[in-house]
Amino acid sequence: MHLIMILNALAVAWWLRSSWNQHQGSWSLRWQRSLFLFLFPPLLIFMTVIAVLFMGPQGEMGGMYTGSISYVVALIYMAFFAILCIKLAFQGWQSVESARNCPLVNLGDKRARLLQTGALFAGQIGFWQPELVVSQGLVQTLSPAHLESVLAHEQGHHYYRDTFWFFWLGWVRSCTAWLPNTEPLWEELLALRELRADSYAALQVDPLVLAESLLLVVSTSPVLSEICCAALGSSGADRLEQRVEALLAPPEATPEAKLQSWHGFLLAFLPLLTVIFHS
């Protein structure tokens, strides 16, 4: 019976991920739909595995006896998830330590780590309290107005704690790489993350100046891993036109997270209710 539960969860997860297709629309609708289809399938699988482990390898459920095969499968899943989390956390820690080895500089009223490279780079690196990292090439190349717009964009990443939340989303990405549309959904979330930071910055600086800075920075190759890093050009050149158009268009309000937008995720916890039917 437990094996049937796991197979049903996998089937639902596969079906939901397969249903995704990229839609145009408001930032809010795109974000909610993409985040739900990205997170709900792995959350459903995870809760099913937790329920199976909690019920144990012995017993009876719904008139059917349970065996140890499903329990072993659940253990393998949990071990796989844990190993990937530890691996990503270690890589993130390496990025943070690498950033901390860079000297501190003052950029107006902000302090940043200076990366000794001619590439144009600016990003937040860390977990809950990331540090601003800028490259020497960026400071030397951009005008004060363009540099201010880049720093405003990075302040948006800091405000929304993008490095922290996208570390966990990156873990989900690694755990569900085998599900359909994992990479397109990940790229969509990255693009929406950058649109949100652009929108935040556009309230403080001239959007046209920010668009010009974006054209300069995105044209260069990334110099650091995306793990625990939120950088101006991290969504890639393929999203550049979308971001520039959004900056030049009338500003769209960035909605705050609402409780009702999370109600759908409660369905992923339904497998935990099966525990009461186990004996």
Tab-separated table of C-alpha atoms in Angstrom:
chain	number	residue	atom	x	y	z
A	1	MET	CA	0.000	0.000	0.000
A	2	HIS	CA	2.835	2.369	0.830
A	3	LEU	CA	4.398	1.720	-2.551
A	4	ILE	CA	1.090	2.634	-4.187
A	5	MET	CA	1.136	5.929	-2.263
A	6	ILE	CA	4.631	6.725	-3.541
A	7	LEU	CA	3.722	5.829	-7.133
A	8	ASN	CA	0.561	7.975	-6.955
A	9	ALA	CA	2.570	10.931	-5.651
A	10	LEU	CA	5.095	10.520	-8.465
A	11	ALA	CA	2.304	10.324	-11.054
A	12	VAL	CA	0.614	13.495	-9.760
A	13	ALA	CA	3.945	15.315	-9.611
A	14	TRP	CA	4.780	14.306	-13.190
A	15	TRP	CA	1.334	15.321	-14.447
A	16	LEU	CA	1.470	18.747	-12.780
A	17	ARG	CA	4.929	19.534	-14.075
A	18	SER	CA	3.914	18.418	-17.570
A	19	SER	CA	0.981	20.853	-17.527
A	20	TRP	CA	3.252	23.925	-17.393
A	21	ASN	CA	3.597	26.175	-20.382
A	22	GLN	CA	4.918	29.686	-20.390
A	23	HIS	CA	2.202	32.330	-20.257
A	24	GLN	CA	2.450	36.054	-20.628
A	25	GLY	CA	0.694	38.134	-18.036
A	26	SER	CA	1.247	40.152	-14.923
A	27	TRP	CA	4.260	39.535	-12.723
A	28	SER	CA	1.962	38.358	-9.918
A	29	LEU	CA	0.151	35.700	-11.955
A	30	ARG	CA	3.333	34.366	-13.534
A	31	TRP	CA	5.100	34.189	-10.192
A	32	GLN	CA	2.265	32.398	-8.380
A	33	ARG	CA	1.713	29.848	-11.141
A	34	SER	CA	5.395	29.098	-11.731
A	35	LEU	CA	6.181	28.865	-8.020
A	36	PHE	CA	3.254	26.507	-7.416
A	37	LEU	CA	4.177	24.159	-10.262
A	38	PHE	CA	7.829	24.266	-9.235
A	39	LEU	CA	7.287	23.614	-5.514
A	40	PHE	CA	4.080	21.594	-5.164
A	41	PRO	CA	5.224	18.365	-6.920
A	42	PRO	CA	8.412	17.910	-4.829
A	43	LEU	CA	6.540	18.925	-1.669
A	44	LEU	CA	3.917	16.255	-2.368
A	45	ILE	CA	6.624	13.630	-2.891
A	46	PHE	CA	8.453	14.744	0.243
A	47	MET	CA	5.314	14.586	2.414
A	48	THR	CA	4.480	11.134	1.034
A	49	VAL	CA	7.965	9.900	1.893
A	50	ILE	CA	7.679	11.391	5.403
A	51	ALA	CA	4.319	9.637	5.893
A	52	VAL	CA	5.746	6.286	4.780
A	53	LEU	CA	8.746	6.617	7.078
A	54	PHE	CA	6.516	7.599	9.989
A	55	MET	CA	4.272	4.527	9.490
A	56	GLY	CA	7.264	2.196	9.379
A	57	PRO	CA	7.907	-1.042	7.432
A	58	GLN	CA	5.293	-3.140	9.279
A	59	GLY	CA	1.536	-2.930	9.671
A	60	GLU	CA	-1.709	-2.813	7.752
A	61	MET	CA	-3.427	-0.011	5.877
A	62	GLY	CA	-6.806	-0.094	4.159
A	63	GLY	CA	-6.995	-3.852	4.505
A	64	MET	CA	-3.645	-4.294	2.748
A	65	TYR	CA	-0.413	-5.301	4.419
A	66	THR	CA	2.610	-3.067	4.053
A	67	GLY	CA	6.114	-4.304	3.366
A	68	SER	CA	9.656	-3.122	3.737
A	69	ILE	CA	10.235	-2.307	0.035
A	70	SER	CA	8.366	0.999	0.188
A	71	TYR	CA	10.125	1.853	3.457
A	72	VAL	CA	13.547	1.270	1.862
A	73	VAL	CA	12.524	3.359	-1.166
A	74	ALA	CA	11.482	6.191	1.170
A	75	LEU	CA	14.788	5.975	3.019
A	76	ILE	CA	16.694	6.183	-0.271
A	77	TYR	CA	14.677	9.269	-1.265
A	78	MET	CA	15.400	10.996	2.055
A	79	ALA	CA	19.088	10.166	1.853
A	80	PHE	CA	19.192	11.513	-1.716
A	81	PHE	CA	17.495	14.777	-0.658
A	82	ALA	CA	19.824	15.170	2.333
A	83	ILE	CA	23.005	14.548	0.322
A	84	LEU	CA	21.997	17.122	-2.274
A	85	CYS	CA	21.222	19.684	0.444
A	86	ILE	CA	24.599	19.145	2.115
A	87	LYS	CA	26.380	19.385	-1.244
A	88	LEU	CA	24.686	22.662	-2.174
A	89	ALA	CA	25.233	24.092	1.309
A	90	PHE	CA	28.952	23.295	1.057
A	91	GLN	CA	29.200	24.913	-2.379
A	92	GLY	CA	27.349	27.955	-1.041
A	93	TRP	CA	29.692	28.155	1.939
A	94	GLN	CA	32.652	28.067	-0.462
A	95	SER	CA	31.155	30.993	-2.411
A	96	VAL	CA	30.654	32.968	0.792
A	97	GLU	CA	34.213	32.283	1.973
A	98	SER	CA	35.574	33.271	-1.435
A	99	ALA	CA	33.678	36.564	-1.250
A	100	ARG	CA	34.925	37.255	2.279
A	101	ASN	CA	38.495	36.997	1.068
A	102	CYS	CA	37.937	40.050	-1.127
A	103	PRO	CA	38.813	43.493	0.285
A	104	LEU	CA	36.096	45.840	1.518
A	105	VAL	CA	35.500	49.124	-0.321
A	106	ASN	CA	33.117	52.028	0.161
A	107	LEU	CA	30.704	52.834	-2.667
A	108	GLY	CA	28.926	55.939	-1.503
A	109	ASP	CA	26.903	54.948	1.550
A	110	LYS	CA	27.340	51.216	0.849
A	111	ARG	CA	30.156	48.809	1.657
A	112	ALA	CA	31.024	46.054	-0.779
A	113	ARG	CA	33.576	43.352	-1.434
A	114	LEU	CA	35.814	44.151	-4.404
A	115	LEU	CA	36.367	41.242	-6.794
A	116	GLN	CA	39.690	41.492	-8.611
A	117	THR	CA	38.508	40.908	-12.174
A	118	GLY	CA	37.937	43.035	-15.231
A	119	ALA	CA	34.548	41.430	-15.880
A	120	LEU	CA	31.433	43.455	-15.106
A	121	PHE	CA	29.832	41.857	-12.065
A	122	ALA	CA	27.656	42.893	-9.139
A	123	GLY	CA	25.792	40.521	-6.885
A	124	GLN	CA	24.637	39.604	-3.422
A	125	ILE	CA	26.459	36.546	-2.078
A	126	GLY	CA	25.426	34.732	1.077
A	127	PHE	CA	22.386	33.253	2.768
A	128	TRP	CA	20.033	35.305	4.986
A	129	GLN	CA	22.471	38.214	5.358
A	130	PRO	CA	24.339	38.344	2.021
A	131	GLU	CA	27.202	40.680	1.222
A	132	LEU	CA	27.391	42.955	-1.794
A	133	VAL	CA	30.207	41.955	-4.170
A	134	VAL	CA	31.272	44.108	-7.127
A	135	SER	CA	34.072	43.641	-9.601
A	136	GLN	CA	36.902	46.052	-10.213
A	137	GLY	CA	35.906	46.164	-13.868
A	138	LEU	CA	32.382	47.285	-12.966
A	139	VAL	CA	33.590	50.122	-10.721
A	140	GLN	CA	36.089	51.328	-13.322
A	141	THR	CA	33.771	51.035	-16.339
A	142	LEU	CA	30.387	52.345	-15.195
A	143	SER	CA	29.595	55.987	-14.601
A	144	PRO	CA	28.428	57.016	-11.114
A	145	ALA	CA	24.794	57.075	-12.287
A	146	HIS	CA	24.996	53.608	-13.835
A	147	LEU	CA	26.807	52.230	-10.791
A	148	GLU	CA	24.109	53.663	-8.526
A	149	SER	CA	21.424	51.890	-10.579
A	150	VAL	CA	23.266	48.571	-10.302
A	151	LEU	CA	23.586	48.968	-6.532
A	152	ALA	CA	19.872	49.779	-6.300
A	153	HIS	CA	19.080	46.555	-8.158
A	154	GLU	CA	21.259	44.569	-5.759
A	155	GLN	CA	19.571	46.258	-2.809
A	156	GLY	CA	16.322	44.836	-4.188
A	157	HIS	CA	17.779	41.323	-3.985
A	158	HIS	CA	18.806	42.012	-0.404
A	159	TYR	CA	15.365	43.365	0.477
A	160	TYR	CA	13.595	40.240	-0.797
A	161	ARG	CA	16.235	37.856	0.662
A	162	ASP	CA	16.657	36.299	-2.789
A	163	THR	CA	19.903	34.525	-1.948
A	164	PHE	CA	18.268	32.675	0.952
A	165	TRP	CA	15.028	31.671	-0.767
A	166	PHE	CA	16.685	30.731	-4.040
A	167	PHE	CA	19.171	28.536	-2.237
A	168	TRP	CA	16.237	26.356	-1.169
A	169	LEU	CA	14.583	26.624	-4.574
A	170	GLY	CA	17.899	25.534	-6.083
A	171	TRP	CA	17.853	22.517	-3.780
A	172	VAL	CA	14.359	21.662	-5.026
A	173	ARG	CA	15.634	22.053	-8.580
A	174	SER	CA	18.416	19.531	-7.926
A	175	CYS	CA	16.054	17.076	-6.228
A	176	THR	CA	13.538	17.154	-9.085
A	177	ALA	CA	15.823	17.477	-12.099
A	178	TRP	CA	14.218	14.287	-13.433
A	179	LEU	CA	10.714	15.814	-13.486
A	180	PRO	CA	9.544	17.507	-16.707
A	181	ASN	CA	9.937	21.285	-17.106
A	182	THR	CA	12.257	21.650	-14.121
A	183	GLU	CA	14.786	23.793	-16.019
A	184	PRO	CA	12.210	25.993	-17.838
A	185	LEU	CA	10.435	26.665	-14.539
A	186	TRP	CA	13.743	27.443	-12.831
A	187	GLU	CA	14.677	29.905	-15.585
A	188	GLU	CA	11.232	31.485	-15.335
A	189	LEU	CA	11.616	31.980	-11.585
A	190	LEU	CA	15.080	33.473	-12.084
A	191	ALA	CA	13.708	35.901	-14.661
A	192	LEU	CA	10.825	36.895	-12.384
A	193	ARG	CA	13.281	37.367	-9.517
A	194	GLU	CA	15.276	39.782	-11.658
A	195	LEU	CA	12.134	41.596	-12.812
A	196	ARG	CA	11.193	42.078	-9.160
A	197	ALA	CA	14.623	43.500	-8.289
A	198	ASP	CA	14.494	45.717	-11.405
A	199	SER	CA	11.100	47.017	-10.296
A	200	TYR	CA	12.466	47.766	-6.825
A	201	ALA	CA	15.436	49.653	-8.283
A	202	ALA	CA	13.281	51.584	-10.771
A	203	LEU	CA	11.538	53.274	-7.829
A	204	GLN	CA	14.875	54.762	-6.742
A	205	VAL	CA	16.783	55.449	-9.969
A	206	ASP	CA	16.019	56.313	-13.577
A	207	PRO	CA	14.712	53.099	-15.265
A	208	LEU	CA	16.443	54.075	-18.517
A	209	VAL	CA	19.820	54.280	-16.749
A	210	LEU	CA	19.170	50.893	-15.156
A	211	ALA	CA	18.298	49.419	-18.566
A	212	GLU	CA	21.579	50.748	-19.972
A	213	SER	CA	23.492	49.207	-17.061
A	214	LEU	CA	21.680	45.932	-17.638
A	215	LEU	CA	22.757	45.878	-21.289
A	216	LEU	CA	26.377	46.294	-20.238
A	217	VAL	CA	26.434	43.720	-17.435
A	218	VAL	CA	24.387	40.949	-19.064
A	219	SER	CA	26.630	41.019	-22.125
A	220	THR	CA	29.504	39.627	-20.023
A	221	SER	CA	29.832	36.055	-18.822
A	222	PRO	CA	28.975	35.270	-15.174
A	223	VAL	CA	32.036	35.017	-12.952
A	224	LEU	CA	30.492	33.196	-9.962
A	225	SER	CA	28.182	30.260	-9.357
A	226	GLU	CA	24.459	30.966	-8.973
A	227	ILE	CA	24.439	29.126	-5.615
A	228	CYS	CA	23.791	31.694	-2.855
A	229	CYS	CA	24.299	34.454	-5.419
A	230	ALA	CA	21.808	36.953	-6.839
A	231	ALA	CA	23.457	39.035	-9.551
A	232	LEU	CA	22.220	41.656	-11.992
A	233	GLY	CA	22.833	39.439	-15.030
A	234	SER	CA	21.918	36.055	-13.560
A	235	SER	CA	18.798	35.536	-15.671
A	236	GLY	CA	20.877	35.416	-18.842
A	237	ALA	CA	20.873	37.245	-22.127
A	238	ASP	CA	17.815	35.349	-23.375
A	239	ARG	CA	15.649	37.294	-20.881
A	240	LEU	CA	17.310	40.640	-21.570
A	241	GLU	CA	14.661	41.956	-23.966
A	242	GLN	CA	11.883	41.100	-21.512
A	243	ARG	CA	13.618	42.928	-18.681
A	244	VAL	CA	14.415	46.029	-20.728
A	245	GLU	CA	10.815	46.226	-21.963
A	246	ALA	CA	9.561	45.948	-18.386
A	247	LEU	CA	11.835	48.801	-17.301
A	248	LEU	CA	10.680	51.061	-20.136
A	249	ALA	CA	6.987	50.239	-19.600
A	250	PRO	CA	4.815	51.852	-16.904
A	251	PRO	CA	5.778	50.381	-13.519
A	252	GLU	CA	3.809	47.384	-12.286
A	253	ALA	CA	3.146	47.089	-8.573
A	254	THR	CA	5.033	44.247	-6.946
A	255	PRO	CA	2.501	42.404	-4.775
A	256	GLU	CA	3.270	41.284	-1.272
A	257	ALA	CA	2.841	37.617	-0.474
A	258	LYS	CA	-0.759	36.893	0.553
A	259	LEU	CA	-1.937	34.039	2.723
A	260	GLN	CA	-4.552	32.883	0.211
A	261	SER	CA	-1.877	32.391	-2.459
A	262	TRP	CA	-0.376	29.636	-0.296
A	263	HIS	CA	-3.603	27.691	0.291
A	264	GLY	CA	-2.964	25.349	-2.635
A	265	PHE	CA	0.216	24.079	-1.017
A	266	LEU	CA	-1.794	22.649	1.878
A	267	LEU	CA	-2.963	19.857	-0.451
A	268	ALA	CA	0.603	18.547	-0.535
A	269	PHE	CA	0.248	17.639	3.161
A	270	LEU	CA	-2.671	15.268	2.510
A	271	PRO	CA	-0.392	12.161	2.536
A	272	LEU	CA	0.275	12.839	6.219
A	273	LEU	CA	-3.419	12.159	6.953
A	274	THR	CA	-2.969	8.552	5.803
A	275	VAL	CA	-0.984	7.903	8.990
A	276	ILE	CA	-4.240	7.667	11.003
A	277	PHE	CA	-5.382	4.762	8.789
A	278	HIS	CA	-2.237	2.750	9.473
A	279	SER	CA	-2.208	0.088	12.110
